[in-house]
Short mmCIF file of C-alpha atoms in Angstrom, two decimals:
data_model
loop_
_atom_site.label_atom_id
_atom_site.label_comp_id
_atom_site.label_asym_id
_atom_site.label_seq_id
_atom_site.Cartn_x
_atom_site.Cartn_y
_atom_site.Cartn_z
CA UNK A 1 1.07 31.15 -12.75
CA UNK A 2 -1.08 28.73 -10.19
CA UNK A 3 -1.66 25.56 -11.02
CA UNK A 4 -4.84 24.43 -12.16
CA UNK A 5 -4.23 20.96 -11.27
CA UNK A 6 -2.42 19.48 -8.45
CA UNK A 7 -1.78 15.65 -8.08
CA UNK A 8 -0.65 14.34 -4.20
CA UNK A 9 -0.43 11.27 -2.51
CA UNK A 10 -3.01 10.66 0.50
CA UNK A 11 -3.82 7.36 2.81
CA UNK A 12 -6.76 6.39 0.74
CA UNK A 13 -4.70 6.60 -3.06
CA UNK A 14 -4.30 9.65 -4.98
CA UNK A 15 -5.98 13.60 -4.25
CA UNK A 16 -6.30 15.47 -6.80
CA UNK A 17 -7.16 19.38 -6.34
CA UNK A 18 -8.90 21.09 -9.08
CA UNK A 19 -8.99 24.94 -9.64
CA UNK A 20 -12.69 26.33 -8.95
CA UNK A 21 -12.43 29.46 -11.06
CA UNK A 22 -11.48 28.13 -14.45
CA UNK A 23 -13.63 26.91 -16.42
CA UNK A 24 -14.45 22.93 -17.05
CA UNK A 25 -13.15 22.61 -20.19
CA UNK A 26 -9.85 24.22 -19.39
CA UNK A 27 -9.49 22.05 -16.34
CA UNK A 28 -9.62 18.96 -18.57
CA UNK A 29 -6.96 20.07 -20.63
CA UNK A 30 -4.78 21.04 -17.94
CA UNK A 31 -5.87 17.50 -16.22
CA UNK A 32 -4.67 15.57 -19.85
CA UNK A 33 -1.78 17.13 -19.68
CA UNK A 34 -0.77 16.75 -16.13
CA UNK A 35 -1.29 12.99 -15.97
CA UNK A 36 0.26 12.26 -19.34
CA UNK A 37 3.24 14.32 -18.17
CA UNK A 38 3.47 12.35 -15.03
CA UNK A 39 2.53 9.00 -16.37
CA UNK A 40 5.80 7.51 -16.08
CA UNK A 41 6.20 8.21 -12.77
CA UNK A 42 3.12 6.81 -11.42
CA UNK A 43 3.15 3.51 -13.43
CA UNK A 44 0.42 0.97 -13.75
CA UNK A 45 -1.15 1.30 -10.64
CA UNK A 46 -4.64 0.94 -9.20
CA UNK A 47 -5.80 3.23 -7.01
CA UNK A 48 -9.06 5.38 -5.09
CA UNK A 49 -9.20 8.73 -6.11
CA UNK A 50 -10.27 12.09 -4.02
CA UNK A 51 -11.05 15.25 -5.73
CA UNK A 52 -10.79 18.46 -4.42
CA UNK A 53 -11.77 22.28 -4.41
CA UNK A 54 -14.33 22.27 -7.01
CA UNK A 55 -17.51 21.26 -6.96
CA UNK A 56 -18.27 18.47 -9.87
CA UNK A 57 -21.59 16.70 -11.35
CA UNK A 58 -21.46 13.45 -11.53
CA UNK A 59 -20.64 13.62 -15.39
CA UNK A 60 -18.34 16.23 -14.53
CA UNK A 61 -16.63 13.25 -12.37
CA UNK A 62 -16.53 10.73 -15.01
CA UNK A 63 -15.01 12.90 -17.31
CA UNK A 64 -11.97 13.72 -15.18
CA UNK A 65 -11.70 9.79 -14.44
CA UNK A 66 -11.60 8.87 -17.99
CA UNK A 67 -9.41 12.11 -18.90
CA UNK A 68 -6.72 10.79 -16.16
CA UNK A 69 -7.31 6.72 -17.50
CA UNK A 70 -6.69 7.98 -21.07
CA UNK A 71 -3.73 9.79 -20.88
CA UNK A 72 -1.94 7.09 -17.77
CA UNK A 73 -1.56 3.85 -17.04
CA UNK A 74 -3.82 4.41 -13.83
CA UNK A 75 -6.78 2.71 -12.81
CA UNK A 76 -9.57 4.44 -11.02
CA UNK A 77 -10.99 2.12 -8.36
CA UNK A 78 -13.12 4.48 -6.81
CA UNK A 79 -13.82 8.17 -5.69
CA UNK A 80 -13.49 8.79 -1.77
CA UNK A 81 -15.37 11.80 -0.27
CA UNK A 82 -18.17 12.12 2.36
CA UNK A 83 -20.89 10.63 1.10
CA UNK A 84 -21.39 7.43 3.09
CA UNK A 85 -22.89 5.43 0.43
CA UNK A 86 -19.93 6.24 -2.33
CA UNK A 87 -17.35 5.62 0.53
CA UNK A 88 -18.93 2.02 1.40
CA UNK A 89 -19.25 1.38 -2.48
CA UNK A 90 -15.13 2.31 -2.32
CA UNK A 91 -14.33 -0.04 0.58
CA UNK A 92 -16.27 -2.77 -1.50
CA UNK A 93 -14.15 -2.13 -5.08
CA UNK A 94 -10.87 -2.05 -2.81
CA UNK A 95 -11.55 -5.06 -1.21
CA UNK A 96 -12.47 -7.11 -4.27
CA UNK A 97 -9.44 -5.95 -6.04
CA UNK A 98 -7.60 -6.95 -2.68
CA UNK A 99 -8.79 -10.78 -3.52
CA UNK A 100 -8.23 -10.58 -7.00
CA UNK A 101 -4.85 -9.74 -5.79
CA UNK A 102 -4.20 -12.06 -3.51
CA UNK A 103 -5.85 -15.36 -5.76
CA UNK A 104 -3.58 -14.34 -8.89
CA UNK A 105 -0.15 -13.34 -7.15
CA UNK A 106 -0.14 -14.31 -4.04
CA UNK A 107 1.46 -11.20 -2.97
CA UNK A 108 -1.26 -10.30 -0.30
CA UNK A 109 -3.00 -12.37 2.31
CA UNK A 110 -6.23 -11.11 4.26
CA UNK A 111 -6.82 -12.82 7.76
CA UNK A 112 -5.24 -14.27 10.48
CA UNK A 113 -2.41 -16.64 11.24
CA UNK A 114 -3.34 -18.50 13.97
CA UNK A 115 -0.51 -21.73 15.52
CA UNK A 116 0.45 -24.34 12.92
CA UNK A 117 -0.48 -22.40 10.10
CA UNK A 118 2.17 -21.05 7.56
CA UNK A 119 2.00 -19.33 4.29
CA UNK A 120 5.04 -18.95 1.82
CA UNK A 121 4.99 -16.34 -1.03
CA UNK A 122 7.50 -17.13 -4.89
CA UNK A 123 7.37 -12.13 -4.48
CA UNK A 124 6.80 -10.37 -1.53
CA UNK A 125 4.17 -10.12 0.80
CA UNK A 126 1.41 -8.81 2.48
CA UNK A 127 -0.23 -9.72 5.72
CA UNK A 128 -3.08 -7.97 6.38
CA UNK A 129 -3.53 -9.33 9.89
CA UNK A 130 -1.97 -11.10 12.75
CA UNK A 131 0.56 -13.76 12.46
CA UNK A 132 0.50 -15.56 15.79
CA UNK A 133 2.02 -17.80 17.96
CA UNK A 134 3.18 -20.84 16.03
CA UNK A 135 2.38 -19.48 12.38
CA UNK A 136 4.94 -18.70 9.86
CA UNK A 137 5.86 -17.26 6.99
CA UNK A 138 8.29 -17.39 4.47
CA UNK A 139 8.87 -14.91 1.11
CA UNK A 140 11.27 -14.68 -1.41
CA UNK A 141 11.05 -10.91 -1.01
CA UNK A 142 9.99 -8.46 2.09
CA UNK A 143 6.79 -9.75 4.21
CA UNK A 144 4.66 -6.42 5.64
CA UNK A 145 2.54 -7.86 8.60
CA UNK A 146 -0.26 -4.96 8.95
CA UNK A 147 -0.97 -6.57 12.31
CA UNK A 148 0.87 -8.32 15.00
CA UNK A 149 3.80 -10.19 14.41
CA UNK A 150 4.14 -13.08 16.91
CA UNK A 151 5.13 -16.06 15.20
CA UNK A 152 8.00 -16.75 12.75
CA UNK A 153 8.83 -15.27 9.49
CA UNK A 154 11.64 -15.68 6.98
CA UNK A 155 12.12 -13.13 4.35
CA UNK A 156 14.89 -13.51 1.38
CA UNK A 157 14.59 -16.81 1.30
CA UNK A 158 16.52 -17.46 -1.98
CA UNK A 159 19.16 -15.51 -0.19
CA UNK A 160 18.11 -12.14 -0.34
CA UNK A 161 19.70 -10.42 2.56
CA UNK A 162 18.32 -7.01 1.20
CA UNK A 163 15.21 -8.13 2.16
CA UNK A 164 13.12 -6.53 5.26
CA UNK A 165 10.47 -7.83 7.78
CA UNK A 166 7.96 -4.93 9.01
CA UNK A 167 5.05 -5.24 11.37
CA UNK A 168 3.01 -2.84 12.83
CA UNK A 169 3.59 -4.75 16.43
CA UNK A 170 6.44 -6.84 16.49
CA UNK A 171 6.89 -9.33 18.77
CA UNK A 172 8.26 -12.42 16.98
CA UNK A 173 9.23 -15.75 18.13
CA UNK A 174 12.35 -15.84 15.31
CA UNK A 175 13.07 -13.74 12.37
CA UNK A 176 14.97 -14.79 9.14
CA UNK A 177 16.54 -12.91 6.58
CA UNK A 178 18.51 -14.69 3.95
CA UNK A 179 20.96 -16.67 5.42
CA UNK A 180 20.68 -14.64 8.78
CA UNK A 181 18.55 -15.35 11.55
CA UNK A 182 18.07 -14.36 15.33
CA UNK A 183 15.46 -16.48 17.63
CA UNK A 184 13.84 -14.52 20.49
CA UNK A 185 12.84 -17.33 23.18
CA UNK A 186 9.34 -19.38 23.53
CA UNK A 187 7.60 -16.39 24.13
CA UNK A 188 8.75 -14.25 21.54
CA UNK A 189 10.22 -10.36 22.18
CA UNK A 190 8.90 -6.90 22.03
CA UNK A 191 10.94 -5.65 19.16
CA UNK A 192 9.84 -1.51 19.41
CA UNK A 193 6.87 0.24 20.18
CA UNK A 194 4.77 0.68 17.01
CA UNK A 195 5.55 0.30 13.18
CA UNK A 196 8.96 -1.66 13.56
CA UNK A 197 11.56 -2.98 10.26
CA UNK A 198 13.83 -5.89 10.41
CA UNK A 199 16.56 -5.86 8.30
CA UNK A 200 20.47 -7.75 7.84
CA UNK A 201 23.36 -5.00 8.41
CA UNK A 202 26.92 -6.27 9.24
CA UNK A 203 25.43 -10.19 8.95
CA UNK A 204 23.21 -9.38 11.87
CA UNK A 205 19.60 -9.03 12.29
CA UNK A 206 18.66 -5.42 13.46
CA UNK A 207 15.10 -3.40 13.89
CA UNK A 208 14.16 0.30 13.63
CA UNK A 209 10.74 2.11 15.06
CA UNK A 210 9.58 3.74 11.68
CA UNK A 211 7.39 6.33 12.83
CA UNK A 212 6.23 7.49 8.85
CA UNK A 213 4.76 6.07 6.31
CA UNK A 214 6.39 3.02 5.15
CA UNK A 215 4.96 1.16 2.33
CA UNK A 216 6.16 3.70 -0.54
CA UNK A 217 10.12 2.82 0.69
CA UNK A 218 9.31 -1.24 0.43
CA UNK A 219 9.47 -2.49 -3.27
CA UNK A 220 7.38 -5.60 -4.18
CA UNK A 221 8.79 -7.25 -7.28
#
C-alpha cells in the first residue's frame, strides 16, 4: 500500500510529501502517526518545513504543523515554498533563532574573523563565516567554518583527539587537535579543493575533500 505520508531530509530542514487523493482528514491521521512513530529518531530539533504534492489552505497548513508539533519533539520554524514573501518571512525566523543560538550556547558564531580576533567555545562550534589571517579559534568539541579557513583553530582542546576541523575552504595558518598539531608556514596552505575535514589518525593531523553533505556526520554535544 503507498504511503500517504513521506518524511525526507532536504537543505532547507525537513520535506514532507502528502498524498493528493486522500482525503484531509485521513492525511492527518496518517501524519499523527508517522511523526509519533518517528519521534525518537528525529529528537528535539528545530527546523523549516516544505510540504509537498498537495495543495493546502492556509488552515489546512496549520493543522499539519500542529499535528507534527503534537505528536514530536519538533519545532516548526517556518514553511519554505515559492512564495517570496513566506520565504523572506523563513530566512527572518531562521536567523533569529540563529542568534538566540548563538547568545545562549555559544555553539554558533555569525560574521567574520578578521587578524587578532579569537573566539573559544566550552561545545562545539559553528562559524558561519571567514576566519582570517591572524584570528583563532579554539573548541572543546569540532569547529565547522562555513567560510574560509585562514587563520588558526584548535579543536579538542580538553584533549579530545576525536575531534574534527571542517571548512568549506581551507587554507589555515596551523591546525590543532587535542594534543596534536601541524603549522603550515606564514602564509598558511591550501588544504583541498572545496569542503575539506581535519582530523588526528595515527597521532598525526590529516584532511579529506568531503564532497557530500557533512553536517549530519559531525555531532555537537
Amino acid at each position: 500500500m503507498k504511503s500517504r505520508v513521506v518524511i525526507k531530509s532536504s537543505k532547507s530542514g525537513m520535506s514532507v510529501y502528502l498524498d493528493p487523493d486522500c482525503t484531509f482528514e485521513e492525511l492527518l491521521e496518517d501524519i499523527g502517526t508517522k511523526f509519533r512513530d518517528s519521534a525518537k529518531f528525529w529528537g528535539n530539533v528545530q527546523i523549516a518545513l516544505i510540504l509537498e504534492g498537495r495543495l493546502l489552505t492556509p488552515g489546512e497548513e496549520l493543522q499539519i504543523i500542529n499535528t507534527i508539533t503534537a505528536n514530536s519533539g519538533i519545532e516548526i520554524l517556518c514553511l519554505v515554498d515559492q512564495d517570496a514573501d513566506r520565504i523572506e518571512r523563513c530566512e527572518k525566523a531562521l536567523n533569529q533563532k540563529l542568534m538566540e543560538l548563538s547568545s545562549r550556547t555559544g555553539q554558533f558564531y555569525k560574521g567574520d574573523l578578521h587578524r587578532g580576533e579569537s573566539i573559544e567555545s566550552e561545545a562545539s562550534i559553528v562559524i558561519i563565516g571567514d576566519v582570517l589571517h591572524g584570528a583563532r579559534v579554539t573548541a572543546r568539541g569540532n569547529i565547522i567554518v562555513l567560510g574560509e579557513l585562514r587563520g588558526s583553530v584548535h579543536a579538542g582542546i580538553a584533549g579530545n583527539e576525536d575531534s574534527v576541523v571542517v571548512a568549506l575552504e581551507m587554507v589555515p595558518l596551523s591546525i590543532r587537535i587535542g594534543t596534536c598539531s601541524r603549522s603550515y608556514g606564514e602564509k598558511g596552505k591550501k588544504l583541498g579543493k572545496g569542503p575539506t575535514m581535519a582530523f588526528v589518525e595515527n597521532c598525526n593531523i590529516c584532511t579529506k575533500q568531503l564532497k557530500k553533505s557533512f553536517l549530519s556526520m559531525l555531532n555537537f554535544n
